PDB file of C-alpha atoms in Angstrom:
ATOM      1  CA  ASP Q 141      31.117  46.866 141.998  1.00 85.00           C
ATOM      2  CA  ILE Q 142      31.937  49.224 139.143  1.00 91.00           C
ATOM      3  CA  GLN Q 143      34.478  51.902 140.051  1.00 94.00           C
ATOM      4  CA  MET Q 144      34.444  55.286 138.329  1.00 96.00           C
ATOM      5  CA  THR Q 145      37.678  57.271 138.100  1.00 97.00           C
ATOM      6  CA  GLN Q 146      37.620  60.917 137.088  1.00 97.00           C
ATOM      7  CA  SER Q 147      40.561  63.036 136.020  1.00 96.00           C
ATOM      8  CA  PRO Q 148      41.811  65.530 136.746  1.00 97.00           C
ATOM      9  CA  SER Q 149      40.535  66.099 140.293  1.00 96.00           C
ATOM     10  CA  THR Q 150      41.138  69.833 139.913  1.00 97.00           C
ATOM     11  CA  LEU Q 151      41.391  71.881 136.749  1.00 96.00           C
ATOM     12  CA  SER Q 152      42.473  75.505 136.509  1.00 96.00           C
ATOM     13  CA  ALA Q 153      41.077  77.333 133.514  1.00 96.00           C
ATOM     14  CA  SER Q 154      40.048  80.732 132.204  1.00 95.00           C
ATOM     15  CA  VAL Q 155      36.887  82.072 130.629  1.00 95.00           C
ATOM     16  CA  GLY Q 156      36.807  81.044 126.987  1.00 96.00           C
ATOM     17  CA  ASP Q 157      38.976  77.945 127.455  1.00 96.00           C
ATOM     18  CA  ARG Q 158      38.018  74.557 126.064  1.00 97.00           C
ATOM     19  CA  VAL Q 159      37.861  72.130 128.972  1.00 97.00           C
ATOM     20  CA  THR Q 160      37.825  68.331 128.928  1.00 98.00           C
ATOM     21  CA  ILE Q 161      37.155  66.016 131.860  1.00 98.00           C
ATOM     22  CA  THR Q 162      37.657  62.260 131.639  1.00 98.00           C
ATOM     23  CA  CYS Q 163      35.794  59.469 133.386  1.00 98.00           C
ATOM     24  CA  ARG Q 164      36.857  55.814 133.263  1.00 97.00           C
ATOM     25  CA  ALA Q 165      34.785  52.837 134.359  1.00 96.00           C
ATOM     26  CA  SER Q 166      36.383  49.694 135.805  1.00 95.00           C
ATOM     27  CA  GLN Q 167      34.273  47.618 133.418  1.00 94.00           C
ATOM     28  CA  SER Q 168      32.046  48.315 130.453  1.00 94.00           C
ATOM     29  CA  ILE Q 169      28.906  50.290 131.186  1.00 94.00           C
ATOM     30  CA  SER Q 170      27.827  50.677 127.553  1.00 93.00           C
ATOM     31  CA  ASN Q 171      26.565  54.286 127.414  1.00 93.00           C
ATOM     32  CA  TRP Q 172      24.872  54.302 130.836  1.00 95.00           C
ATOM     33  CA  LEU Q 173      26.753  57.396 131.974  1.00 97.00           C
ATOM     34  CA  ALA Q 174      25.607  60.801 133.200  1.00 97.00           C
ATOM     35  CA  TRP Q 175      27.401  64.051 133.965  1.00 98.00           C
ATOM     36  CA  TYR Q 176      26.357  66.474 136.689  1.00 98.00           C
ATOM     37  CA  GLN Q 177      27.396  69.984 137.694  1.00 98.00           C
ATOM     38  CA  GLN Q 178      27.381  70.945 141.357  1.00 98.00           C
ATOM     39  CA  LYS Q 179      27.852  74.363 142.886  1.00 97.00           C
ATOM     40  CA  PRO Q 180      28.555  74.962 146.587  1.00 95.00           C
ATOM     41  CA  GLY Q 181      25.522  74.466 148.789  1.00 95.00           C
ATOM     42  CA  LYS Q 182      23.385  73.152 145.934  1.00 97.00           C
ATOM     43  CA  ALA Q 183      22.203  69.773 144.724  1.00 98.00           C
ATOM     44  CA  PRO Q 184      23.815  68.415 141.569  1.00 98.00           C
ATOM     45  CA  LYS Q 185      22.280  69.378 138.240  1.00 98.00           C
ATOM     46  CA  LEU Q 186      21.996  66.898 135.369  1.00 98.00           C
ATOM     47  CA  LEU Q 187      23.895  67.969 132.257  1.00 98.00           C
ATOM     48  CA  ILE Q 188      24.193  64.873 130.061  1.00 98.00           C
ATOM     49  CA  TYR Q 189      22.748  61.383 130.098  1.00 97.00           C
ATOM     50  CA  GLU Q 190      23.427  58.247 128.095  1.00 96.00           C
ATOM     51  CA  ALA Q 191      26.971  59.553 127.630  1.00 97.00           C
ATOM     52  CA  SER Q 192      26.170  62.127 124.965  1.00 97.00           C
ATOM     53  CA  THR Q 193      22.560  63.351 125.201  1.00 97.00           C
ATOM     54  CA  LEU Q 194      22.210  66.906 126.418  1.00 98.00           C
ATOM     55  CA  HIS Q 195      19.556  67.283 129.084  1.00 97.00           C
ATOM     56  CA  SER Q 196      16.790  69.805 128.426  1.00 95.00           C
ATOM     57  CA  GLY Q 197      17.845  73.403 129.008  1.00 96.00           C
ATOM     58  CA  VAL Q 198      21.580  72.699 129.218  1.00 97.00           C
ATOM     59  CA  PRO Q 199      23.709  75.038 127.082  1.00 97.00           C
ATOM     60  CA  THR Q 200      25.124  73.533 123.910  1.00 97.00           C
ATOM     61  CA  ARG Q 201      28.696  74.382 124.929  1.00 97.00           C
ATOM     62  CA  PHE Q 202      28.485  71.195 127.024  1.00 98.00           C
ATOM     63  CA  SER Q 203      28.976  67.908 125.215  1.00 98.00           C
ATOM     64  CA  GLY Q 204      29.707  64.322 126.151  1.00 98.00           C
ATOM     65  CA  SER Q 205      31.218  61.402 124.329  1.00 98.00           C
ATOM     66  CA  GLY Q 206      32.412  57.853 124.837  1.00 97.00           C
ATOM     67  CA  SER Q 207      31.126  54.360 125.440  1.00 96.00           C
ATOM     68  CA  GLY Q 208      32.249  51.217 127.180  1.00 95.00           C
ATOM     69  CA  THR Q 209      34.811  52.366 129.743  1.00 96.00           C
ATOM     70  CA  GLU Q 210      36.086  55.780 128.547  1.00 98.00           C
ATOM     71  CA  PHE Q 211      34.016  58.941 128.604  1.00 98.00           C
ATOM     72  CA  THR Q 212      34.625  62.665 128.314  1.00 98.00           C
ATOM     73  CA  LEU Q 213      32.771  65.843 129.175  1.00 98.00           C
ATOM     74  CA  THR Q 214      33.784  68.868 127.126  1.00 98.00           C
ATOM     75  CA  ILE Q 215      32.934  72.497 127.699  1.00 97.00           C
ATOM     76  CA  SER Q 216      33.711  74.221 124.402  1.00 97.00           C
ATOM     77  CA  SER Q 217      34.104  77.748 125.765  1.00 96.00           C
ATOM     78  CA  LEU Q 218      34.146  78.092 129.530  1.00 96.00           C
ATOM     79  CA  GLN Q 219      31.774  80.705 130.927  1.00 96.00           C
ATOM     80  CA  PRO Q 220      31.851  82.336 134.393  1.00 95.00           C
ATOM     81  CA  ASP Q 221      28.796  80.288 135.428  1.00 95.00           C
ATOM     82  CA  ASP Q 222      30.650  77.032 134.650  1.00 96.00           C
ATOM     83  CA  PHE Q 223      33.115  77.228 137.537  1.00 94.00           C
ATOM     84  CA  ALA Q 224      31.839  74.315 139.622  1.00 97.00           C
ATOM     85  CA  THR Q 225      32.490  70.674 140.440  1.00 98.00           C
ATOM     86  CA  TYR Q 226      31.555  68.040 137.865  1.00 98.00           C
ATOM     87  CA  TYR Q 227      30.705  64.394 138.560  1.00 98.00           C
ATOM     88  CA  CYS Q 228      30.227  61.429 136.318  1.00 98.00           C
ATOM     89  CA  GLN Q 229      27.855  58.649 137.321  1.00 97.00           C
ATOM     90  CA  GLN Q 230      27.234  55.232 135.902  1.00 95.00           C
ATOM     91  CA  TYR Q 231      23.681  53.993 136.242  1.00 87.00           C
ATOM     92  CA  ASN Q 232      24.323  50.385 135.530  1.00 78.00           C
ATOM     93  CA  GLY Q 233      24.946  50.200 139.277  1.00 76.00           C
ATOM     94  CA  TYR Q 234      24.848  53.834 140.294  1.00 88.00           C
ATOM     95  CA  SER Q 235      28.389  54.711 141.441  1.00 93.00           C
ATOM     96  CA  PHE Q 236      29.826  58.217 141.035  1.00 96.00           C
ATOM     97  CA  GLY Q 237      33.247  59.451 140.051  1.00 97.00           C
ATOM     98  CA  GLY Q 238      35.258  61.402 142.595  1.00 97.00           C
ATOM     99  CA  GLY Q 239      34.563  64.779 140.991  1.00 97.00           C
ATOM    100  CA  THR Q 240      36.501  67.423 139.085  1.00 97.00           C
ATOM    101  CA  LYS Q 241      36.630  70.946 140.433  1.00 97.00           C
ATOM    102  CA  VAL Q 242      36.929  73.544 137.683  1.00 97.00           C
ATOM    103  CA  GLU Q 243      38.452  76.707 139.108  1.00 94.00           C
ATOM    104  CA  ILE Q 244      39.961  79.905 137.900  1.00 81.00           C
TER     105      ILE Q 244
ATOM    106  CA  GLN W  37       6.025  71.014 138.881  1.00 91.00           C
ATOM    107  CA  VAL W  38       7.278  68.092 140.932  1.00 94.00           C
ATOM    108  CA  GLN W  39       9.422  68.944 143.948  1.00 96.00           C
ATOM    109  CA  LEU W  40      11.265  66.886 146.535  1.00 97.00           C
ATOM    110  CA  GLN W  41      11.936  67.861 150.142  1.00 98.00           C
ATOM    111  CA  GLU W  42      13.995  65.936 152.671  1.00 98.00           C
ATOM    112  CA  SER W  43      13.194  66.105 156.367  1.00 97.00           C
ATOM    113  CA  GLY W  44      14.627  64.619 159.538  1.00 95.00           C
ATOM    114  CA  PRO W  45      16.837  65.342 162.532  1.00 94.00           C
ATOM    115  CA  GLY W  46      19.997  67.298 161.888  1.00 94.00           C
ATOM    116  CA  LEU W  47      21.862  65.629 164.757  1.00 97.00           C
ATOM    117  CA  VAL W  48      22.048  61.942 165.635  1.00 97.00           C
ATOM    118  CA  LYS W  49      24.122  60.319 168.375  1.00 97.00           C
ATOM    119  CA  PRO W  50      26.651  57.617 167.537  1.00 97.00           C
ATOM    120  CA  SER W  51      25.209  54.083 167.565  1.00 97.00           C
ATOM    121  CA  GLU W  52      21.685  55.407 167.179  1.00 97.00           C
ATOM    122  CA  THR W  53      19.345  55.279 164.177  1.00 98.00           C
ATOM    123  CA  LEU W  54      19.036  57.904 161.471  1.00 98.00           C
ATOM    124  CA  SER W  55      15.608  58.324 159.872  1.00 98.00           C
ATOM    125  CA  LEU W  56      14.866  60.627 156.953  1.00 98.00           C
ATOM    126  CA  THR W  57      11.799  61.232 154.829  1.00 98.00           C
ATOM    127  CA  CYS W  58      11.478  62.632 151.329  1.00 98.00           C
ATOM    128  CA  SER W  59       8.152  64.262 150.478  1.00 97.00           C
ATOM    129  CA  VAL W  60       7.093  64.361 146.838  1.00 96.00           C
ATOM    130  CA  SER W  61       4.840  67.261 145.865  1.00 95.00           C
ATOM    131  CA  GLY W  62       3.252  68.187 142.563  1.00 94.00           C
ATOM    132  CA  GLY W  63       3.229  64.681 141.151  1.00 91.00           C
ATOM    133  CA  SER W  64       2.690  60.997 141.788  1.00 89.00           C
ATOM    134  CA  ILE W  65       5.186  58.781 143.550  1.00 90.00           C
ATOM    135  CA  SER W  66       4.199  55.839 141.359  1.00 88.00           C
ATOM    136  CA  ASN W  67       6.478  54.153 138.816  1.00 90.00           C
ATOM    137  CA  TYR W  68       9.810  55.724 139.701  1.00 92.00           C
ATOM    138  CA  TYR W  69      13.008  54.411 141.297  1.00 93.00           C
ATOM    139  CA  TRP W  70      13.134  56.802 144.261  1.00 94.00           C
ATOM    140  CA  THR W  71      16.722  57.223 145.386  1.00 95.00           C
ATOM    141  CA  TRP W  72      18.857  58.411 148.278  1.00 97.00           C
ATOM    142  CA  ILE W  73      22.343  59.861 147.724  1.00 97.00           C
ATOM    143  CA  ARG W  74      24.691  61.364 150.309  1.00 98.00           C
ATOM    144  CA  GLN W  75      27.708  63.641 150.318  1.00 98.00           C
ATOM    145  CA  PRO W  76      30.097  63.930 153.281  1.00 97.00           C
ATOM    146  CA  PRO W  77      31.286  67.485 153.887  1.00 96.00           C
ATOM    147  CA  GLY W  78      33.818  68.496 151.239  1.00 94.00           C
ATOM    148  CA  LYS W  79      33.680  65.080 149.541  1.00 96.00           C
ATOM    149  CA  GLY W  80      32.012  63.373 146.612  1.00 96.00           C
ATOM    150  CA  LEU W  81      28.633  61.772 146.050  1.00 97.00           C
ATOM    151  CA  GLU W  82      27.685  58.288 147.235  1.00 96.00           C
ATOM    152  CA  TRP W  83      24.652  56.378 146.044  1.00 95.00           C
ATOM    153  CA  ILE W  84      22.805  54.888 149.044  1.00 96.00           C
ATOM    154  CA  GLY W  85      19.986  52.995 147.374  1.00 94.00           C
ATOM    155  CA  PHE W  86      16.606  53.146 145.718  1.00 94.00           C
ATOM    156  CA  ILE W  87      13.090  51.831 146.207  1.00 93.00           C
ATOM    157  CA  TYR W  88      10.456  51.243 143.564  1.00 90.00           C
ATOM    158  CA  ASP W  89       6.754  51.573 144.131  1.00 78.00           C
ATOM    159  CA  ASN W  90       6.321  47.801 144.228  1.00 77.00           C
ATOM    160  CA  GLY W  91       8.398  48.031 147.402  1.00 70.00           C
ATOM    161  CA  SER W  92      11.521  46.398 145.958  1.00 80.00           C
ATOM    162  CA  PRO W  93      14.655  48.090 147.284  1.00 91.00           C
ATOM    163  CA  ASN W  94      18.227  48.011 145.997  1.00 92.00           C
ATOM    164  CA  TYR W  95      20.925  49.037 148.454  1.00 94.00           C
ATOM    165  CA  ASN W  96      24.580  50.004 148.299  1.00 93.00           C
ATOM    166  CA  ALA W  97      26.404  46.853 149.370  1.00 92.00           C
ATOM    167  CA  SER W  98      28.551  48.770 151.851  1.00 94.00           C
ATOM    168  CA  LEU W  99      25.455  49.978 153.736  1.00 96.00           C
ATOM    169  CA  LYS W 100      23.106  47.055 153.181  1.00 94.00           C
ATOM    170  CA  SER W 101      23.387  45.551 156.670  1.00 96.00           C
ATOM    171  CA  ARG W 102      22.312  48.845 158.309  1.00 97.00           C
ATOM    172  CA  LEU W 103      19.877  50.211 155.750  1.00 97.00           C
ATOM    173  CA  PHE W 104      16.137  50.056 155.247  1.00 96.00           C
ATOM    174  CA  MET W 105      14.004  51.991 152.785  1.00 96.00           C
ATOM    175  CA  SER W 106      10.257  52.238 152.528  1.00 93.00           C
ATOM    176  CA  LEU W 107       7.680  54.008 150.417  1.00 92.00           C
ATOM    177  CA  ASP W 108       4.229  55.291 151.401  1.00 91.00           C
ATOM    178  CA  THR W 109       2.102  55.950 148.336  1.00 89.00           C
ATOM    179  CA  SER W 110      -0.774  57.298 150.435  1.00 91.00           C
ATOM    180  CA  LYS W 111       1.445  60.081 151.767  1.00 94.00           C
ATOM    181  CA  ASN W 112       3.559  60.498 148.616  1.00 94.00           C
ATOM    182  CA  GLN W 113       6.675  59.958 150.704  1.00 95.00           C
ATOM    183  CA  PHE W 114       9.609  57.605 150.881  1.00 95.00           C
ATOM    184  CA  SER W 115      11.954  57.051 153.773  1.00 96.00           C
ATOM    185  CA  LEU W 116      15.439  55.953 154.765  1.00 97.00           C
ATOM    186  CA  THR W 117      16.497  54.322 158.025  1.00 98.00           C
ATOM    187  CA  LEU W 118      20.179  53.805 158.806  1.00 98.00           C
ATOM    188  CA  THR W 119      21.076  52.010 162.026  1.00 97.00           C
ATOM    189  CA  SER W 120      24.203  52.065 164.207  1.00 97.00           C
ATOM    190  CA  VAL W 121      25.457  55.343 162.790  1.00 97.00           C
ATOM    191  CA  THR W 122      29.008  56.612 163.211  1.00 97.00           C
ATOM    192  CA  ALA W 123      30.783  59.851 162.378  1.00 97.00           C
ATOM    193  CA  ALA W 124      31.381  58.427 158.893  1.00 97.00           C
ATOM    194  CA  ASP W 125      27.641  58.777 158.240  1.00 98.00           C
ATOM    195  CA  THR W 126      27.826  62.553 158.670  1.00 98.00           C
ATOM    196  CA  ALA W 127      26.756  63.963 155.322  1.00 98.00           C
ATOM    197  CA  ILE W 128      24.256  65.929 153.304  1.00 98.00           C
ATOM    198  CA  TYR W 129      21.517  63.472 152.365  1.00 98.00           C
ATOM    199  CA  TYR W 130      19.679  64.019 149.069  1.00 98.00           C
ATOM    200  CA  CYS W 131      16.605  62.344 147.702  1.00 97.00           C
ATOM    201  CA  ALA W 132      16.398  62.143 143.915  1.00 96.00           C
ATOM    202  CA  ARG W 133      14.271  60.861 141.038  1.00 95.00           C
ATOM    203  CA  PRO W 134      15.381  59.490 137.644  1.00 93.00           C
ATOM    204  CA  PHE W 135      14.155  61.384 134.608  1.00 92.00           C
ATOM    205  CA  ARG W 136      12.509  58.278 133.124  1.00 90.00           C
ATOM    206  CA  ARG W 137       9.460  56.671 134.668  1.00 88.00           C
ATOM    207  CA  GLY W 138       9.808  52.987 135.374  1.00 85.00           C
ATOM    208  CA  GLN W 139      13.496  52.790 134.505  1.00 85.00           C
ATOM    209  CA  VAL W 140      16.861  53.142 136.119  1.00 85.00           C
ATOM    210  CA  ALA W 141      18.216  56.383 134.668  1.00 90.00           C
ATOM    211  CA  ALA W 142      20.099  59.580 135.448  1.00 94.00           C
ATOM    212  CA  PHE W 143      18.628  61.920 138.053  1.00 95.00           C
ATOM    213  CA  ASP W 144      17.038  65.126 136.868  1.00 95.00           C
ATOM    214  CA  LEU W 145      15.124  65.917 140.049  1.00 97.00           C
ATOM    215  CA  TRP W 146      16.808  66.407 143.416  1.00 98.00           C
ATOM    216  CA  GLY W 147      15.753  67.651 146.808  1.00 98.00           C
ATOM    217  CA  PRO W 148      17.750  70.537 148.301  1.00 98.00           C
ATOM    218  CA  GLY W 149      19.457  68.122 150.714  1.00 98.00           C
ATOM    219  CA  THR W 150      19.487  67.875 154.472  1.00 98.00           C
ATOM    220  CA  MET W 151      22.627  67.934 156.601  1.00 98.00           C
ATOM    221  CA  VAL W 152      22.914  65.154 159.174  1.00 98.00           C
ATOM    222  CA  THR W 153      25.664  65.244 161.768  1.00 98.00           C
ATOM    223  CA  VAL W 154      26.534  62.214 163.883  1.00 98.00           C
ATOM    224  CA  SER W 155      27.930  63.412 167.181  1.00 96.00           C
ATOM    225  CA  SER W 156      27.415  62.947 170.892  1.00 94.00           C
TER     226      SER W 156
END
């Protein structure tokens, strides 16, 4: 099974900060990686698929990069609505990373 | 607009069987890899498995011996059955759909989730 490791698990930041979250796969997954945002009490929301493609309606301050085993999610200028937990997911076999909570 | 809605008992006794249904409204159930995902309270997401409309399932290896999924195209529903549950199966259960028809892909459509507690 492919293991996904996210870092950091918690990130403290302020509005306007540039934020980067990393996801590593235990073996190559090509670009079969998605990023989700989840807020308390809600289902996850798709942000990025195929490592770098922004899903429809997602603000352009979100971007993704990487391939193989190393991936990053970047928020270029953190907004109040962005404080949430973020998950990566590989869909070569469907496992999720452990999540990164972005807090003030 | 397609919507998903999970339904099932909120409380199941240890060693018993958990059964959930996901109803698909506003669109066809055909040609998608319909998926179940769960999230224990305060923890991360775990993929449970998916079923395609030809009836072929793919299960998480850690749950495979206790898991069964089915799909009813006439009712536009798909279901999950998990046997011999323990407290470790306590979670919010989500149904989800990939954004591409006929392919394994990221999930752009999710149900609101249903909380299932395993307790006597």
